[in-house]
XYZ file of C-alpha atoms in Angstrom:
411
model
C 78.267 95.988 150.431
C 79.876 92.657 151.267
C 79.132 91.372 147.776
C 80.837 94.419 146.278
C 83.947 93.832 148.386
C 84.055 90.203 147.324
C 83.780 91.174 143.661
C 86.550 93.774 144.055
C 88.799 91.216 145.717
C 88.330 88.798 142.838
C 89.425 91.385 140.295
C 92.718 92.101 142.071
C 95.986 90.776 140.715
C 96.703 87.245 141.859
C 99.806 86.024 143.670
C 101.324 82.568 143.398
C 101.496 80.586 146.671
C 103.385 77.408 147.518
C 101.377 75.163 149.821
C 101.578 71.885 151.719
C 98.637 69.936 153.064
C 96.932 66.600 153.652
C 94.311 65.081 151.342
C 91.266 63.005 152.302
C 93.395 59.826 152.401
C 95.785 61.384 154.899
C 98.596 61.665 152.353
C 100.863 64.710 152.432
C 100.737 66.674 149.189
C 102.048 70.009 147.980
C 101.794 72.349 145.014
C 101.339 75.891 143.756
C 98.135 77.899 143.325
C 97.204 81.458 142.352
C 94.957 83.446 144.691
C 94.291 86.978 145.908
C 95.382 86.124 149.469
C 96.018 83.196 151.818
C 92.386 83.041 153.010
C 91.127 82.540 149.456
C 93.844 79.940 148.844
C 92.749 77.947 151.913
C 89.154 78.057 150.687
C 90.248 76.707 147.300
C 92.197 73.884 148.933
C 89.278 72.886 151.182
C 86.994 72.721 148.117
C 89.478 70.226 146.651
C 89.400 68.134 149.841
C 92.813 69.273 151.071
C 93.495 70.309 154.665
C 95.957 73.202 154.286
C 99.173 73.255 156.265
C 102.178 75.394 155.510
C 101.545 78.199 152.970
C 103.931 80.853 151.714
C 103.948 83.317 148.862
C 106.255 82.246 146.046
C 109.292 84.509 145.880
C 109.782 86.379 142.636
C 113.127 85.836 140.885
C 115.684 88.608 141.398
C 116.456 88.847 137.704
C 113.922 88.719 134.898
C 110.924 87.208 136.676
C 108.312 85.310 134.701
C 108.685 85.403 130.957
C 106.491 87.815 129.014
C 103.553 86.188 127.313
C 104.013 85.734 123.579
C 101.568 85.133 120.769
C 102.750 81.516 120.699
C 101.812 81.118 124.408
C 98.307 82.433 123.753
C 97.976 80.180 120.718
C 98.863 77.125 122.824
C 96.375 78.124 125.532
C 93.662 78.674 122.908
C 94.252 75.164 121.570
C 94.034 73.763 125.128
C 90.732 75.569 125.704
C 89.351 74.256 122.399
C 90.406 70.697 123.258
C 88.914 70.754 126.770
C 85.666 72.388 125.681
C 85.390 69.798 122.918
C 85.794 67.099 125.574
C 82.839 68.513 127.518
C 84.727 70.229 130.347
C 82.831 73.331 131.612
C 84.312 76.691 130.654
C 85.109 77.915 134.179
C 86.767 74.625 135.090
C 88.705 74.676 131.808
C 90.145 78.141 132.509
C 91.018 77.224 136.108
C 92.721 73.935 135.173
C 94.803 75.492 132.390
C 95.769 78.451 134.576
C 96.843 76.343 137.542
C 98.784 73.953 135.351
C 100.679 76.608 133.404
C 104.371 77.077 134.154
C 104.380 80.842 133.546
C 103.237 82.930 136.497
C 101.941 85.698 134.234
C 99.706 83.258 132.404
C 98.521 81.879 135.743
C 97.542 85.386 136.875
C 95.883 86.206 133.556
C 93.760 83.053 133.476
C 93.111 83.274 137.213
C 91.718 86.779 136.777
C 89.562 85.660 133.840
C 88.332 82.638 135.816
C 87.342 84.768 138.829
C 85.352 87.153 136.619
C 83.649 84.231 134.879
C 82.525 82.918 138.268
C 81.003 86.313 139.040
C 78.818 86.038 135.904
C 80.724 88.194 133.425
C 80.687 86.771 129.848
C 83.999 85.424 128.590
C 84.191 87.930 125.727
C 83.919 90.819 128.213
C 86.590 89.232 130.428
C 88.931 88.996 127.447
C 88.282 92.604 126.372
C 89.728 93.768 129.684
C 93.108 92.404 128.515
C 93.581 94.045 125.067
C 97.337 93.495 125.305
C 96.765 89.755 124.857
C 93.343 89.451 123.191
C 92.648 91.691 120.199
C 89.221 92.744 118.898
C 89.131 89.892 116.391
C 89.658 87.289 119.129
C 87.006 88.873 121.382
C 84.482 89.302 118.548
C 84.800 85.645 117.604
C 84.319 84.546 121.208
C 81.283 86.822 121.490
C 79.763 85.302 118.354
C 80.340 81.848 119.852
C 78.583 82.861 123.075
C 75.621 84.250 121.149
C 75.301 81.162 118.935
C 75.894 78.688 121.770
C 78.803 77.047 119.928
C 81.750 78.269 121.943
C 83.704 75.016 121.564
C 83.421 75.241 117.752
C 84.518 78.878 117.783
C 87.557 78.108 119.941
C 88.490 75.321 117.548
C 88.389 77.839 114.693
C 90.308 80.462 116.682
C 92.983 77.912 117.598
C 93.352 76.832 113.968
C 93.480 80.464 112.843
C 96.167 81.415 115.366
C 98.224 78.300 114.613
C 98.153 79.129 110.897
C 99.090 82.737 111.678
C 102.014 81.644 113.871
C 103.240 79.259 111.187
C 103.064 82.036 108.591
C 104.922 84.424 110.902
C 107.645 81.826 111.471
C 108.102 81.402 107.710
C 108.489 85.155 107.187
C 110.984 85.384 110.048
C 112.925 82.541 108.485
C 113.015 84.407 105.175
C 114.347 87.605 106.777
C 116.521 86.315 109.622
C 118.962 84.179 107.630
C 120.290 86.857 105.244
C 120.352 89.517 107.972
C 122.343 87.247 110.294
C 124.882 86.405 107.587
C 125.278 90.064 106.598
C 125.866 91.075 110.220
C 128.484 88.344 110.659
C 130.166 89.428 107.418
C 130.331 93.038 108.621
C 131.809 91.959 111.969
C 134.450 89.728 110.354
C 135.397 92.416 107.818
C 135.657 95.040 110.577
C 137.942 92.797 112.645
C 140.209 92.253 109.644
C 140.376 95.960 108.866
C 140.936 97.104 112.470
C 143.307 94.418 113.788
C 144.846 92.447 110.886
C 145.503 95.075 108.212
C 147.564 97.338 110.573
C 149.952 94.424 111.204
C 150.519 94.027 107.478
C 150.989 97.804 107.133
C 153.903 97.707 109.602
C 155.509 94.965 107.518
C 154.973 96.927 104.300
C 156.523 100.070 105.840
C 159.720 98.108 106.486
C 159.915 97.178 102.789
C 160.243 100.815 101.701
C 158.705 99.924 98.324
C 155.727 101.454 96.559
C 152.505 99.546 97.313
C 149.836 98.582 94.747
C 146.825 100.904 94.475
C 144.433 98.201 95.742
C 146.537 97.646 98.859
C 146.752 101.402 99.501
C 142.955 101.664 99.251
C 142.423 98.887 101.806
C 145.009 100.441 104.168
C 143.274 103.824 103.873
C 139.898 102.269 104.717
C 141.534 100.521 107.673
C 143.033 103.779 108.978
C 139.711 105.610 108.718
C 137.911 102.761 110.483
C 140.542 102.596 113.254
C 140.141 106.282 114.052
C 136.351 106.437 113.729
C 135.074 102.941 114.587
C 133.478 104.130 117.817
C 131.751 106.958 115.936
C 130.485 104.508 113.316
C 129.243 102.128 116.020
C 127.595 104.959 117.972
C 126.035 106.242 114.759
C 124.583 102.834 113.945
C 123.105 102.469 117.430
C 121.732 106.025 117.349
C 120.195 105.497 113.905
C 118.641 102.172 114.962
C 117.201 103.698 118.141
C 115.867 106.786 116.348
C 114.356 104.725 113.524
C 112.704 102.315 115.978
C 111.136 105.153 117.983
C 110.037 107.000 114.852
C 108.581 103.782 113.431
C 106.538 103.251 116.601
C 105.253 106.844 116.787
C 104.797 107.792 113.131
C 102.000 106.144 111.156
C 103.282 107.800 107.965
C 106.726 106.230 108.398
C 105.218 102.788 109.022
C 103.057 103.139 105.928
C 106.051 104.234 103.857
C 108.135 101.295 105.085
C 105.314 98.848 104.352
C 104.930 100.264 100.844
C 108.674 100.166 100.177
C 109.255 96.660 101.486
C 106.693 95.230 99.054
C 108.928 96.479 96.210
C 112.003 94.586 97.433
C 112.804 91.714 95.016
C 111.850 88.220 96.244
C 111.175 89.365 99.845
C 108.425 91.725 98.678
C 106.750 88.869 96.811
C 106.802 86.708 99.939
C 105.267 89.489 102.055
C 102.626 90.115 99.352
C 101.571 86.472 99.385
C 101.632 86.399 103.187
C 99.286 89.415 103.357
C 96.839 87.698 100.961
C 97.001 84.537 103.087
C 96.256 86.521 106.269
C 93.385 88.351 104.595
C 91.796 85.148 103.307
C 92.336 83.210 106.553
C 90.890 85.999 108.711
C 87.836 86.459 106.493
C 87.251 82.699 106.304
C 87.389 82.349 110.090
C 85.201 85.353 110.906
C 82.681 84.676 108.129
C 82.287 81.034 109.214
C 81.781 82.200 112.810
C 78.816 84.325 111.786
C 80.511 87.727 112.047
C 78.904 90.226 109.597
C 80.969 90.775 106.445
C 81.512 94.494 107.131
C 82.962 93.738 110.581
C 84.917 90.797 109.177
C 86.566 93.054 106.570
C 87.561 95.518 109.281
C 89.202 92.683 111.234
C 90.929 91.441 108.083
C 92.314 94.931 107.432
C 93.946 94.980 110.846
C 95.251 91.419 110.499
C 96.785 91.899 107.027
C 100.072 93.114 108.517
C 100.784 95.686 105.794
C 99.573 99.276 105.351
C 99.015 98.875 101.594
C 96.670 95.931 102.145
C 95.065 97.576 105.183
C 94.061 100.650 103.184
C 92.912 98.549 100.222
C 90.766 96.286 102.432
C 89.203 99.305 104.151
C 88.321 100.652 100.683
C 86.786 97.246 99.859
C 84.793 97.479 103.095
C 83.420 100.885 102.095
C 82.381 99.646 98.655
C 80.808 96.465 100.060
C 78.854 98.493 102.628
C 77.452 100.568 99.748
C 76.106 97.411 98.050
C 78.923 96.272 95.752
C 79.854 92.577 95.576
C 83.096 91.773 97.353
C 84.805 90.276 94.290
C 84.166 93.466 92.291
C 85.466 95.627 95.135
C 88.574 93.437 95.331
C 89.134 93.814 91.586
C 88.948 97.611 91.942
C 91.692 97.521 94.577
C 94.215 96.158 92.002
C 96.288 94.307 94.606
C 94.648 90.870 94.510
C 95.514 88.270 91.838
C 92.786 87.152 89.419
C 92.733 83.665 90.930
C 91.788 85.049 94.364
C 89.080 87.294 92.892
C 87.618 84.434 90.844
C 87.552 82.126 93.887
C 85.702 84.792 95.899
C 83.264 85.328 93.016
C 82.538 81.585 92.875
C 82.059 81.568 96.639
C 79.591 84.455 96.493
C 77.591 82.761 93.746
C 77.511 79.397 95.551
C 77.059 80.792 99.066
C 80.310 79.229 100.275
C 82.587 82.262 100.617
C 84.199 80.952 103.802
C 85.169 77.647 102.160
C 86.635 79.389 99.114
C 88.592 81.835 101.257
C 89.939 78.975 103.374
C 91.178 77.289 100.181
C 92.780 80.539 99.022
C 94.502 80.888 102.386
C 95.845 77.325 102.212
C 97.157 77.883 98.669
C 98.987 81.089 99.557
C 100.339 79.721 102.824
C 101.859 76.878 100.808
C 103.226 79.380 98.272
C 104.866 81.363 101.078
C 106.419 78.160 102.395
C 107.796 77.274 98.951
C 109.032 80.831 98.351
C 110.909 80.858 101.655
C 112.588 77.549 100.822
C 113.524 78.842 97.371
C 114.871 82.078 98.864
C 117.039 80.174 101.312
C 118.384 77.953 98.541
C 119.065 81.019 96.365
C 120.696 83.097 99.082
C 123.173 80.486 100.303
C 125.413 80.507 97.186
C 124.951 84.277 96.724
C 125.982 85.057 100.294
C 128.943 82.692 100.090
C 130.026 84.426 96.866
C 129.753 87.892 98.452
C 131.680 86.773 101.539
C 134.334 85.213 99.310
C 134.727 88.423 97.299
C 134.915 90.711 100.360
C 137.171 88.624 102.600
C 139.132 87.197 99.672
C 139.660 90.722 98.375
C 141.117 91.838 101.695
C 143.482 88.886 101.771
C 144.619 89.505 98.178
C 145.190 93.191 98.948
C 147.469 92.265 101.836
C 149.457 89.594 100.016
C 149.759 91.408 96.683
C 152.858 93.422 97.745
C 154.499 90.235 99.043
C 153.886 88.526 95.691
C 155.400 91.490 93.844
C 158.507 91.501 96.023
C 158.922 87.783 95.431
C 158.780 88.344 91.676
C 161.437 91.089 91.896
C 163.727 88.832 93.909
């Protein structure tokens, strides 16, 4: 009964405590530690040779609290685990050291919980599966394969490399999409300000002239009047549409699939996303295959990691054909979404028994292609966006000054 209570206590959420104490040399020291309660904290300190003194629970910030854990945070922690395991540090000690040294309280609690369960004898893969929000099936399956093969440090090295490559790829795609969206939003804001606040001032001046205005100027004034009377409706409509689309996108698998299919057809951007999906597919398969995960399971993981519904469905079809005995390169050719170069590399890998190496090379090639495509897109968009901004804002200015030019010619 007592053992059960102890196990239950270890699985509770941890709190962060600030402590002061004296070490074996009689020197006063202080710090922060995560523990279930003060009694457990004192036991931890005594194990470290510290005589505890003043202890208090760390107050939570009034606004915001600890930052939410991101994929980049988990990638950094994975790299730390790989480095420490490679240096020969035991797993439990590795988790404890990283958790206690992390600046984010949520990460401290997460790793503290995992460390407590490890001490109670639960395998690491099972500990991670209890936190699906942070560790997906692919991550847990790879760790499990490392535990079974006795090469956990090698597996963590591969996981860290995989997640770092994935984060770099994600950053490139964000770079490709964020720049034009940001410029378009700024252009809309500037144009709206001109139409709502500047054009009415010119209209008052034109009314005092009593002359007939050019058609272009009348059009701009009409747009300004409509926007002045309905700007709040337009703004509310945009917010309502964004909110409704976001909710529908989260709840409707059909809508997500349709968006994924449509976005691949967008010029330039669709090509970047297509190459990124191939890179994810190849990188995931290379990592899982090298870790000893069966090909059928590896394909299922790759389908989920592809990041696009078109590729997900195609990879699941490949999985079905491979499970029925077909070679993977033939199944990929039947899907009609993979370039010949990728299919040929996989075929060579299957013939030579080095599929993981070939897939890793494919992933590196396409990651580099995504990088180059993003740079080319940025270089292409800059003059195009400047031209569009010049036409829109320049057009508004010309529309406002055109009547003044005409009056000057009459005079």
